[in-house]
mmCIF file of C-alpha atoms in Angstrom:
data_model
loop_
_atom_site.group_PDB
_atom_site.id
_atom_site.type_symbol
_atom_site.label_atom_id
_atom_site.label_comp_id
_atom_site.label_asym_id
_atom_site.label_seq_id
_atom_site.Cartn_x
_atom_site.Cartn_y
_atom_site.Cartn_z
ATOM 1 C CA MET A 131 29.183 9.779 27.613
ATOM 2 C CA ASP A 132 29.115 6.039 26.898
ATOM 3 C CA ASP A 133 30.705 6.696 23.547
ATOM 4 C CA LEU A 134 33.465 8.751 25.228
ATOM 5 C CA LYS A 135 33.967 5.896 27.746
ATOM 6 C CA LEU A 136 34.423 3.477 24.927
ATOM 7 C CA GLN A 137 36.966 5.735 23.200
ATOM 8 C CA ILE A 138 38.930 5.909 26.525
ATOM 9 C CA LYS A 139 38.961 2.153 26.906
ATOM 10 C CA GLU A 140 40.149 1.643 23.313
ATOM 11 C CA LEU A 141 42.773 4.333 23.828
ATOM 12 C CA ILE A 142 44.001 2.579 26.945
ATOM 13 C CA ILE A 143 44.218 -0.693 25.141
ATOM 14 C CA ASP A 144 45.946 0.732 22.025
ATOM 15 C CA ALA A 145 48.322 3.127 23.806
ATOM 16 C CA LEU A 146 49.511 0.561 26.286
ATOM 17 C CA GLU A 147 49.384 -2.402 23.877
ATOM 18 C CA LEU A 148 47.154 -4.411 26.209
ATOM 19 C CA GLU A 149 46.538 -7.301 23.655
ATOM 20 C CA ASP A 150 44.627 -9.577 25.971
ATOM 21 C CA ILE A 151 42.105 -6.979 27.092
ATOM 22 C CA LYS A 152 38.961 -5.903 25.265
ATOM 23 C CA PRO A 153 36.968 -2.666 26.041
ATOM 24 C CA GLY A 154 34.160 -4.765 27.646
ATOM 25 C CA ASP A 155 36.744 -6.256 30.123
ATOM 26 C CA ILE A 156 37.374 -2.763 31.550
ATOM 27 C CA ILE A 157 34.861 -1.796 34.063
ATOM 28 C CA ASP A 158 34.000 1.950 34.054
ATOM 29 C CA SER A 159 34.272 2.441 37.940
ATOM 30 C CA GLU A 160 37.124 0.072 38.594
ATOM 31 C CA PRO A 161 40.552 1.563 39.480
ATOM 32 C CA LEU A 162 43.020 1.798 36.663
ATOM 33 C CA PHE A 163 46.033 1.451 38.867
ATOM 34 C CA GLY A 164 47.053 -0.983 41.520
ATOM 35 C CA GLU A 165 44.133 -3.365 41.937
ATOM 36 C CA GLY A 166 41.690 -3.221 39.073
ATOM 37 C CA LEU A 167 43.410 -2.897 35.692
ATOM 38 C CA GLY A 168 46.881 -2.863 37.371
ATOM 39 C CA LEU A 169 48.498 -0.052 35.536
ATOM 40 C CA ASP A 170 51.649 1.674 36.806
ATOM 41 C CA SER A 171 53.294 5.048 36.722
ATOM 42 C CA ILE A 172 54.959 4.478 33.296
ATOM 43 C CA ASP A 173 51.532 3.479 31.955
ATOM 44 C CA ALA A 174 50.122 6.738 33.425
ATOM 45 C CA LEU A 175 52.691 8.814 31.531
ATOM 46 C CA GLU A 176 51.972 6.959 28.239
ATOM 47 C CA LEU A 177 48.182 7.278 28.803
ATOM 48 C CA GLY A 178 48.545 10.953 29.578
ATOM 49 C CA VAL A 179 50.398 11.524 26.261
ATOM 50 C CA ALA A 180 47.747 9.510 24.337
ATOM 51 C CA LEU A 181 44.899 11.347 25.955
ATOM 52 C CA ARG A 182 46.553 14.709 25.148
ATOM 53 C CA LYS A 183 46.994 13.739 21.480
ATOM 54 C CA LYS A 184 43.430 12.384 21.047
ATOM 55 C CA PHE A 185 41.341 14.751 23.216
ATOM 56 C CA GLY A 186 43.632 17.876 23.411
ATOM 57 C CA ILE A 187 43.577 17.743 27.161
ATOM 58 C CA LYS A 188 46.570 18.518 29.498
ATOM 59 C CA PHE A 189 47.382 17.334 32.951
ATOM 60 C CA SER A 190 49.389 19.514 35.315
ATOM 61 C CA ALA A 191 52.790 18.208 36.614
ATOM 62 C CA GLU A 192 52.312 20.306 39.727
ATOM 63 C CA LYS A 193 48.891 18.915 40.634
ATOM 64 C CA SER A 194 49.713 15.246 41.096
ATOM 65 C CA GLU A 195 46.841 14.728 43.587
ATOM 66 C CA ASP A 196 44.424 16.131 40.979
ATOM 67 C CA ASN A 197 45.913 13.805 38.389
ATOM 68 C CA ARG A 198 45.482 10.809 40.641
ATOM 69 C CA LYS A 199 41.771 11.668 40.908
ATOM 70 C CA HIS A 200 41.369 12.104 37.120
ATOM 71 C CA PHE A 201 43.186 8.819 36.465
ATOM 72 C CA ALA A 202 41.348 6.772 39.010
ATOM 73 C CA SER A 203 38.911 5.063 36.587
ATOM 74 C CA VAL A 204 37.371 5.406 33.134
ATOM 75 C CA ASP A 205 34.489 7.211 34.793
ATOM 76 C CA THR A 206 36.711 9.950 36.363
ATOM 77 C CA LEU A 207 38.734 10.275 33.048
ATOM 78 C CA ALA A 208 35.513 10.744 31.078
ATOM 79 C CA ALA A 209 34.284 13.374 33.544
ATOM 80 C CA TYR A 210 37.537 15.370 33.325
ATOM 81 C CA ILE A 211 37.548 15.158 29.475
ATOM 82 C CA GLU A 212 33.915 16.453 29.541
ATOM 83 C CA ILE A 213 34.848 19.405 31.793
ATOM 84 C CA ALA A 214 37.889 20.160 29.791
ATOM 85 C CA ARG A 215 35.908 20.224 26.563
ATOM 86 C CA GLU A 216 33.193 22.555 28.041
ATOM 87 C CA SER A 217 35.911 25.005 29.192
ATOM 88 C CA LYS A 218 37.404 25.398 25.669
#
């Protein structure tokens, strides 16, 4: 899972063009939005597209509360990707 978390961090940095941030700067359990990394809703859309392309996972437009949970942190994204991979 640590490799997956590193991949997620690198994807966040690349997809959102966060030039001043390194993977080690992103703490797995810290929030990605608001406090923490400080991403916004546009970042969420871009990140969702990048995650879909890299990992083949989809997020439901109708289940925004579920999406908030999945996008809460690197830990929650990694857990969601693992579950999505297992269900394929």
